[in-house]
């Protein structure tokens, strides 16, 4: 950073190291509150911000993407979470305050998978940033006991419909999305220079997946192979 040291990044109060892993009842938890560290180098007073779900609950955040999904000029935040919980979309009001728009945006329909790496990128070239999520469970042995929690799961695409709404695409987005893997991280770029954004996904115990996007023209649904 070109600014003065981290002491100027704001008032982030320290908590015990196991704050997000163990509570007073002695049980282990994976969820904790999310935090934004704001650069206070040009502000007189620190203003720490804390992000919880719309219900005020802590969540097990896994991956994060930043972009202006509603094209209002402010950077919003999308965060992936553990299974049996929604991924979360936080809308920036332009003053550094973030409101949970998960349900209102239509993203709250999906709770089945553990989300990891993610990106807020325009996959169908319509000018509206879409959402991509790499998924996969943590423990392969769980599937044998509880089939509802498979180790390998599909990737997710949420297409931005405009006006703050998304629709989920899995099979509609092609085999590169619907095929199941235990995926973790992902990166985005146009590797074949054909004018659309492709996706590289890292997988557990297998080679990475390079997903070629075929949405070369505007307003065409993303289709990954």
PDB file of C-alpha atoms in Angstrom:
ATOM      1  CA  UNK A   1       0.000   0.000   0.000  1.00  0.00           C
ATOM      2  CA  UNK A   2       1.132   3.532  -0.694  1.00  0.00           C
ATOM      3  CA  UNK A   3      -0.598   4.786   2.441  1.00  0.00           C
ATOM      4  CA  UNK A   4       0.657   4.766   5.945  1.00  0.00           C
ATOM      5  CA  UNK A   5       0.685   1.444   7.725  1.00  0.00           C
ATOM      6  CA  UNK A   6      -2.129  -0.749   8.797  1.00  0.00           C
ATOM      7  CA  UNK A   7      -2.716   1.250  11.961  1.00  0.00           C
ATOM      8  CA  UNK A   8      -4.574   3.710   9.734  1.00  0.00           C
ATOM      9  CA  UNK A   9      -6.951   1.161   8.235  1.00  0.00           C
ATOM     10  CA  UNK A  10      -9.551   1.677  10.899  1.00  0.00           C
ATOM     11  CA  UNK A  11     -10.672   0.313  14.217  1.00  0.00           C
ATOM     12  CA  UNK A  12     -10.875  -3.449  13.893  1.00  0.00           C
ATOM     13  CA  UNK A  13     -11.191  -4.735  17.429  1.00  0.00           C
ATOM     14  CA  UNK A  14      -9.212  -7.893  18.125  1.00  0.00           C
ATOM     15  CA  UNK A  15     -11.015 -10.981  19.356  1.00  0.00           C
ATOM     16  CA  UNK A  16      -9.702 -14.324  20.603  1.00  0.00           C
ATOM     17  CA  UNK A  17      -8.112 -16.451  17.891  1.00  0.00           C
ATOM     18  CA  UNK A  18     -10.788 -19.123  18.206  1.00  0.00           C
ATOM     19  CA  UNK A  19     -13.644 -16.585  18.026  1.00  0.00           C
ATOM     20  CA  UNK A  20     -15.035 -18.212  14.888  1.00  0.00           C
ATOM     21  CA  UNK A  21     -14.506 -21.795  16.002  1.00  0.00           C
ATOM     22  CA  UNK A  22     -15.666 -22.215  19.568  1.00  0.00           C
ATOM     23  CA  UNK A  23     -18.401 -20.591  21.605  1.00  0.00           C
ATOM     24  CA  UNK A  24     -19.232 -20.543  25.288  1.00  0.00           C
ATOM     25  CA  UNK A  25     -21.197 -23.786  25.039  1.00  0.00           C
ATOM     26  CA  UNK A  26     -17.992 -25.598  24.084  1.00  0.00           C
ATOM     27  CA  UNK A  27     -19.230 -26.641  20.644  1.00  0.00           C
ATOM     28  CA  UNK A  28     -17.242 -25.943  17.494  1.00  0.00           C
ATOM     29  CA  UNK A  29     -18.791 -23.591  14.945  1.00  0.00           C
ATOM     30  CA  UNK A  30     -17.573 -22.568  11.501  1.00  0.00           C
ATOM     31  CA  UNK A  31     -19.530 -19.326  11.268  1.00  0.00           C
ATOM     32  CA  UNK A  32     -18.422 -15.863  12.294  1.00  0.00           C
ATOM     33  CA  UNK A  33     -19.160 -12.293  11.360  1.00  0.00           C
ATOM     34  CA  UNK A  34     -17.670 -10.816   8.179  1.00  0.00           C
ATOM     35  CA  UNK A  35     -15.631  -7.633   8.412  1.00  0.00           C
ATOM     36  CA  UNK A  36     -14.771  -4.755   6.148  1.00  0.00           C
ATOM     37  CA  UNK A  37     -11.475  -3.013   6.888  1.00  0.00           C
ATOM     38  CA  UNK A  38     -11.922   0.553   5.751  1.00  0.00           C
ATOM     39  CA  UNK A  39      -8.994   2.800   4.815  1.00  0.00           C
ATOM     40  CA  UNK A  40      -9.248   5.668   7.294  1.00  0.00           C
ATOM     41  CA  UNK A  41      -6.123   7.518   6.166  1.00  0.00           C
ATOM     42  CA  UNK A  42      -8.248  10.482   4.982  1.00  0.00           C
ATOM     43  CA  UNK A  43     -10.889  10.335   7.709  1.00  0.00           C
ATOM     44  CA  UNK A  44     -10.792  11.738  11.206  1.00  0.00           C
ATOM     45  CA  UNK A  45     -12.818   9.004  12.901  1.00  0.00           C
ATOM     46  CA  UNK A  46     -12.717   5.242  12.371  1.00  0.00           C
ATOM     47  CA  UNK A  47     -16.001   3.622  11.353  1.00  0.00           C
ATOM     48  CA  UNK A  48     -15.772  -0.164  11.590  1.00  0.00           C
ATOM     49  CA  UNK A  49     -18.413  -2.073   9.670  1.00  0.00           C
ATOM     50  CA  UNK A  50     -19.690  -5.576  10.273  1.00  0.00           C
ATOM     51  CA  UNK A  51     -21.653  -7.734   7.810  1.00  0.00           C
ATOM     52  CA  UNK A  52     -24.120 -10.389   8.938  1.00  0.00           C
ATOM     53  CA  UNK A  53     -26.928 -12.124   7.104  1.00  0.00           C
ATOM     54  CA  UNK A  54     -30.281 -10.419   6.652  1.00  0.00           C
ATOM     55  CA  UNK A  55     -31.431 -12.339   9.737  1.00  0.00           C
ATOM     56  CA  UNK A  56     -28.517 -10.980  11.759  1.00  0.00           C
ATOM     57  CA  UNK A  57     -26.719 -14.330  11.822  1.00  0.00           C
ATOM     58  CA  UNK A  58     -23.052 -15.142  11.404  1.00  0.00           C
ATOM     59  CA  UNK A  59     -22.112 -17.247   8.379  1.00  0.00           C
ATOM     60  CA  UNK A  60     -19.252 -19.487   7.275  1.00  0.00           C
ATOM     61  CA  UNK A  61     -17.857 -17.309   4.487  1.00  0.00           C
ATOM     62  CA  UNK A  62     -15.732 -19.156   1.931  1.00  0.00           C
ATOM     63  CA  UNK A  63     -15.158 -16.930  -1.116  1.00  0.00           C
ATOM     64  CA  UNK A  64     -15.776 -13.327  -2.097  1.00  0.00           C
ATOM     65  CA  UNK A  65     -16.317 -11.324  -5.278  1.00  0.00           C
ATOM     66  CA  UNK A  66     -16.562  -7.567  -5.753  1.00  0.00           C
ATOM     67  CA  UNK A  67     -18.324  -5.706  -8.551  1.00  0.00           C
ATOM     68  CA  UNK A  68     -21.141  -3.317  -9.417  1.00  0.00           C
ATOM     69  CA  UNK A  69     -23.967  -5.773 -10.054  1.00  0.00           C
ATOM     70  CA  UNK A  70     -26.705  -3.100 -10.245  1.00  0.00           C
ATOM     71  CA  UNK A  71     -24.628  -0.585 -12.244  1.00  0.00           C
ATOM     72  CA  UNK A  72     -25.178   2.252  -9.783  1.00  0.00           C
ATOM     73  CA  UNK A  73     -21.491   3.183  -9.618  1.00  0.00           C
ATOM     74  CA  UNK A  74     -20.845   1.513  -6.247  1.00  0.00           C
ATOM     75  CA  UNK A  75     -18.891  -1.688  -5.646  1.00  0.00           C
ATOM     76  CA  UNK A  76     -21.052  -4.433  -4.151  1.00  0.00           C
ATOM     77  CA  UNK A  77     -19.976  -7.677  -2.441  1.00  0.00           C
ATOM     78  CA  UNK A  78     -20.968 -11.285  -3.107  1.00  0.00           C
ATOM     79  CA  UNK A  79     -19.904 -13.916  -0.559  1.00  0.00           C
ATOM     80  CA  UNK A  80     -20.157 -17.696  -0.781  1.00  0.00           C
ATOM     81  CA  UNK A  81     -21.020 -19.726   2.291  1.00  0.00           C
ATOM     82  CA  UNK A  82     -21.292 -23.289   3.570  1.00  0.00           C
ATOM     83  CA  UNK A  83     -24.083 -25.731   2.630  1.00  0.00           C
ATOM     84  CA  UNK A  84     -27.544 -25.265   4.141  1.00  0.00           C
ATOM     85  CA  UNK A  85     -27.070 -21.521   3.962  1.00  0.00           C
ATOM     86  CA  UNK A  86     -27.520 -18.978   1.208  1.00  0.00           C
ATOM     87  CA  UNK A  87     -24.685 -17.239  -0.523  1.00  0.00           C
ATOM     88  CA  UNK A  88     -25.005 -13.537   0.220  1.00  0.00           C
ATOM     89  CA  UNK A  89     -25.223 -10.431  -1.950  1.00  0.00           C
ATOM     90  CA  UNK A  90     -24.478  -7.145  -0.190  1.00  0.00           C
ATOM     91  CA  UNK A  91     -25.542  -3.958  -1.970  1.00  0.00           C
ATOM     92  CA  UNK A  92     -23.421  -0.866  -1.388  1.00  0.00           C
ATOM     93  CA  UNK A  93     -25.468   2.262  -0.748  1.00  0.00           C
ATOM     94  CA  UNK A  94     -22.580   4.499  -1.807  1.00  0.00           C
ATOM     95  CA  UNK A  95     -21.672   5.473   1.741  1.00  0.00           C
ATOM     96  CA  UNK A  96     -19.811   2.296   2.625  1.00  0.00           C
ATOM     97  CA  UNK A  97     -22.881   0.647   4.148  1.00  0.00           C
ATOM     98  CA  UNK A  98     -23.900  -2.750   2.807  1.00  0.00           C
ATOM     99  CA  UNK A  99     -27.460  -4.130   2.849  1.00  0.00           C
ATOM    100  CA  UNK A 100     -28.283  -7.810   2.371  1.00  0.00           C
ATOM    101  CA  UNK A 101     -30.129  -8.150  -0.962  1.00  0.00           C
ATOM    102  CA  UNK A 102     -29.844 -11.944  -1.188  1.00  0.00           C
ATOM    103  CA  UNK A 103     -33.551 -12.753  -1.084  1.00  0.00           C
ATOM    104  CA  UNK A 104     -34.645  -9.706  -3.040  1.00  0.00           C
ATOM    105  CA  UNK A 105     -32.167 -10.499  -5.812  1.00  0.00           C
ATOM    106  CA  UNK A 106     -33.294 -14.121  -6.225  1.00  0.00           C
ATOM    107  CA  UNK A 107     -29.984 -15.653  -5.127  1.00  0.00           C
ATOM    108  CA  UNK A 108     -31.469 -17.147  -1.965  1.00  0.00           C
ATOM    109  CA  UNK A 109     -33.004 -20.055  -3.920  1.00  0.00           C
ATOM    110  CA  UNK A 110     -29.768 -22.092  -3.652  1.00  0.00           C
ATOM    111  CA  UNK A 111     -28.596 -23.604  -0.343  1.00  0.00           C
ATOM    112  CA  UNK A 112     -27.483 -27.135  -1.309  1.00  0.00           C
ATOM    113  CA  UNK A 113     -23.751 -26.740  -1.880  1.00  0.00           C
ATOM    114  CA  UNK A 114     -20.574 -25.514  -0.199  1.00  0.00           C
ATOM    115  CA  UNK A 115     -19.514 -22.426  -2.157  1.00  0.00           C
ATOM    116  CA  UNK A 116     -15.835 -21.565  -2.650  1.00  0.00           C
ATOM    117  CA  UNK A 117     -14.208 -19.367  -5.275  1.00  0.00           C
ATOM    118  CA  UNK A 118     -16.482 -16.923  -7.032  1.00  0.00           C
ATOM    119  CA  UNK A 119     -16.511 -14.053  -9.473  1.00  0.00           C
ATOM    120  CA  UNK A 120     -18.784 -11.184 -10.471  1.00  0.00           C
ATOM    121  CA  UNK A 121     -18.218 -11.011 -14.238  1.00  0.00           C
ATOM    122  CA  UNK A 122     -20.335 -10.437 -17.346  1.00  0.00           C
ATOM    123  CA  UNK A 123     -20.617 -13.944 -18.800  1.00  0.00           C
ATOM    124  CA  UNK A 124     -23.216 -13.216 -21.488  1.00  0.00           C
ATOM    125  CA  UNK A 125     -21.922  -9.836 -22.692  1.00  0.00           C
ATOM    126  CA  UNK A 126     -25.118  -7.954 -21.927  1.00  0.00           C
ATOM    127  CA  UNK A 127     -23.402  -5.350 -19.757  1.00  0.00           C
ATOM    128  CA  UNK A 128     -24.693  -6.737 -16.445  1.00  0.00           C
ATOM    129  CA  UNK A 129     -22.245  -8.599 -14.173  1.00  0.00           C
ATOM    130  CA  UNK A 130     -23.262 -12.203 -13.532  1.00  0.00           C
ATOM    131  CA  UNK A 131     -22.149 -14.508 -10.698  1.00  0.00           C
ATOM    132  CA  UNK A 132     -20.114 -17.721 -10.941  1.00  0.00           C
ATOM    133  CA  UNK A 133     -19.539 -20.047  -7.975  1.00  0.00           C
ATOM    134  CA  UNK A 134     -17.220 -23.052  -7.640  1.00  0.00           C
ATOM    135  CA  UNK A 135     -18.657 -25.639  -5.253  1.00  0.00           C
ATOM    136  CA  UNK A 136     -17.641 -28.889  -3.584  1.00  0.00           C
ATOM    137  CA  UNK A 137     -17.955 -30.519  -0.192  1.00  0.00           C
ATOM    138  CA  UNK A 138     -15.172 -30.673   2.382  1.00  0.00           C
ATOM    139  CA  UNK A 139     -15.322 -34.273   3.596  1.00  0.00           C
ATOM    140  CA  UNK A 140     -15.625 -37.072   0.989  1.00  0.00           C
ATOM    141  CA  UNK A 141     -16.610 -39.640   3.616  1.00  0.00           C
ATOM    142  CA  UNK A 142     -19.816 -37.765   4.501  1.00  0.00           C
ATOM    143  CA  UNK A 143     -21.496 -38.763   1.230  1.00  0.00           C
ATOM    144  CA  UNK A 144     -21.460 -42.441   2.214  1.00  0.00           C
ATOM    145  CA  UNK A 145     -23.400 -41.702   5.379  1.00  0.00           C
ATOM    146  CA  UNK A 146     -25.537 -38.824   4.132  1.00  0.00           C
ATOM    147  CA  UNK A 147     -26.134 -38.983   0.346  1.00  0.00           C
ATOM    148  CA  UNK A 148     -27.764 -35.546   0.415  1.00  0.00           C
ATOM    149  CA  UNK A 149     -24.274 -34.062   0.904  1.00  0.00           C
ATOM    150  CA  UNK A 150     -22.238 -35.272  -2.113  1.00  0.00           C
ATOM    151  CA  UNK A 151     -18.515 -34.537  -2.312  1.00  0.00           C
ATOM    152  CA  UNK A 152     -18.651 -33.522  -5.982  1.00  0.00           C
ATOM    153  CA  UNK A 153     -21.227 -30.924  -6.929  1.00  0.00           C
ATOM    154  CA  UNK A 154     -21.997 -28.698  -9.950  1.00  0.00           C
ATOM    155  CA  UNK A 155     -20.770 -25.169 -10.381  1.00  0.00           C
ATOM    156  CA  UNK A 156     -23.329 -22.366 -10.190  1.00  0.00           C
ATOM    157  CA  UNK A 157     -24.125 -19.473 -12.496  1.00  0.00           C
ATOM    158  CA  UNK A 158     -26.517 -16.695 -11.539  1.00  0.00           C
ATOM    159  CA  UNK A 159     -27.423 -14.658 -14.605  1.00  0.00           C
ATOM    160  CA  UNK A 160     -28.063 -10.981 -13.987  1.00  0.00           C
ATOM    161  CA  UNK A 161     -31.488 -10.085 -15.379  1.00  0.00           C
ATOM    162  CA  UNK A 162     -31.108  -6.390 -14.637  1.00  0.00           C
ATOM    163  CA  UNK A 163     -33.064  -4.319 -12.109  1.00  0.00           C
ATOM    164  CA  UNK A 164     -31.299  -6.140  -9.265  1.00  0.00           C
ATOM    165  CA  UNK A 165     -32.589  -9.653 -10.079  1.00  0.00           C
ATOM    166  CA  UNK A 166     -30.762 -12.913 -10.868  1.00  0.00           C
ATOM    167  CA  UNK A 167     -31.770 -16.356 -12.129  1.00  0.00           C
ATOM    168  CA  UNK A 168     -29.881 -19.553 -11.376  1.00  0.00           C
ATOM    169  CA  UNK A 169     -28.456 -21.541 -14.291  1.00  0.00           C
ATOM    170  CA  UNK A 170     -26.889 -24.999 -13.958  1.00  0.00           C
ATOM    171  CA  UNK A 171     -27.832 -27.381 -16.797  1.00  0.00           C
ATOM    172  CA  UNK A 172     -28.769 -24.364 -18.944  1.00  0.00           C
ATOM    173  CA  UNK A 173     -25.197 -23.076 -18.660  1.00  0.00           C
ATOM    174  CA  UNK A 174     -23.637 -26.176 -20.226  1.00  0.00           C
ATOM    175  CA  UNK A 175     -21.756 -29.275 -19.154  1.00  0.00           C
ATOM    176  CA  UNK A 176     -18.831 -27.256 -17.833  1.00  0.00           C
ATOM    177  CA  UNK A 177     -21.157 -25.946 -15.144  1.00  0.00           C
ATOM    178  CA  UNK A 178     -23.455 -28.925 -14.589  1.00  0.00           C
ATOM    179  CA  UNK A 179     -20.727 -31.621 -14.377  1.00  0.00           C
ATOM    180  CA  UNK A 180     -19.845 -32.409 -10.775  1.00  0.00           C
ATOM    181  CA  UNK A 181     -16.432 -31.823  -9.186  1.00  0.00           C
ATOM    182  CA  UNK A 182     -14.999 -30.974  -5.781  1.00  0.00           C
ATOM    183  CA  UNK A 183     -13.914 -27.509  -6.848  1.00  0.00           C
ATOM    184  CA  UNK A 184     -12.244 -24.756  -4.878  1.00  0.00           C
ATOM    185  CA  UNK A 185     -10.803 -21.649  -6.580  1.00  0.00           C
ATOM    186  CA  UNK A 186     -11.560 -20.010  -9.919  1.00  0.00           C
ATOM    187  CA  UNK A 187     -10.110 -17.350 -12.213  1.00  0.00           C
ATOM    188  CA  UNK A 188     -11.598 -15.434 -15.141  1.00  0.00           C
ATOM    189  CA  UNK A 189     -10.326 -14.208 -18.489  1.00  0.00           C
ATOM    190  CA  UNK A 190     -10.759 -14.531 -22.261  1.00  0.00           C
ATOM    191  CA  UNK A 191      -8.099 -17.201 -22.947  1.00  0.00           C
ATOM    192  CA  UNK A 192      -9.114 -17.723 -26.606  1.00  0.00           C
ATOM    193  CA  UNK A 193      -9.662 -14.032 -27.423  1.00  0.00           C
ATOM    194  CA  UNK A 194     -13.174 -14.581 -28.780  1.00  0.00           C
ATOM    195  CA  UNK A 195     -14.763 -11.726 -26.845  1.00  0.00           C
ATOM    196  CA  UNK A 196     -16.315 -13.513 -23.867  1.00  0.00           C
ATOM    197  CA  UNK A 197     -15.130 -14.394 -20.363  1.00  0.00           C
ATOM    198  CA  UNK A 198     -13.920 -17.969 -19.781  1.00  0.00           C
ATOM    199  CA  UNK A 199     -13.359 -19.638 -16.403  1.00  0.00           C
ATOM    200  CA  UNK A 200     -10.517 -21.696 -14.945  1.00  0.00           C
ATOM    201  CA  UNK A 201     -11.571 -23.811 -11.961  1.00  0.00           C
ATOM    202  CA  UNK A 202      -9.252 -25.626  -9.536  1.00  0.00           C
ATOM    203  CA  UNK A 203     -10.444 -29.057  -8.375  1.00  0.00           C
ATOM    204  CA  UNK A 204      -9.530 -31.377  -5.541  1.00  0.00           C
ATOM    205  CA  UNK A 205      -7.500 -34.485  -6.520  1.00  0.00           C
ATOM    206  CA  UNK A 206      -7.947 -33.956 -10.264  1.00  0.00           C
ATOM    207  CA  UNK A 207      -6.705 -31.570 -12.951  1.00  0.00           C
ATOM    208  CA  UNK A 208      -8.187 -28.076 -13.193  1.00  0.00           C
ATOM    209  CA  UNK A 209     -11.150 -27.405 -15.470  1.00  0.00           C
ATOM    210  CA  UNK A 210     -10.906 -24.816 -18.247  1.00  0.00           C
ATOM    211  CA  UNK A 211     -14.422 -23.726 -19.153  1.00  0.00           C
ATOM    212  CA  UNK A 212     -14.744 -22.103 -22.562  1.00  0.00           C
ATOM    213  CA  UNK A 213     -17.640 -19.685 -22.777  1.00  0.00           C
ATOM    214  CA  UNK A 214     -19.606 -19.696 -26.050  1.00  0.00           C
ATOM    215  CA  UNK A 215     -21.620 -16.524 -25.452  1.00  0.00           C
ATOM    216  CA  UNK A 216     -19.893 -14.543 -28.183  1.00  0.00           C
ATOM    217  CA  UNK A 217     -22.840 -12.278 -28.940  1.00  0.00           C
ATOM    218  CA  UNK A 218     -24.746  -9.934 -26.721  1.00  0.00           C
ATOM    219  CA  UNK A 219     -27.822 -11.201 -24.845  1.00  0.00           C
ATOM    220  CA  UNK A 220     -26.917 -14.859 -25.404  1.00  0.00           C
ATOM    221  CA  UNK A 221     -26.981 -17.158 -22.370  1.00  0.00           C
ATOM    222  CA  UNK A 222     -23.521 -18.191 -21.127  1.00  0.00           C
ATOM    223  CA  UNK A 223     -22.697 -21.752 -22.146  1.00  0.00           C
ATOM    224  CA  UNK A 224     -19.539 -23.324 -20.725  1.00  0.00           C
ATOM    225  CA  UNK A 225     -17.867 -26.443 -22.103  1.00  0.00           C
TER     226      UNK A 225
END
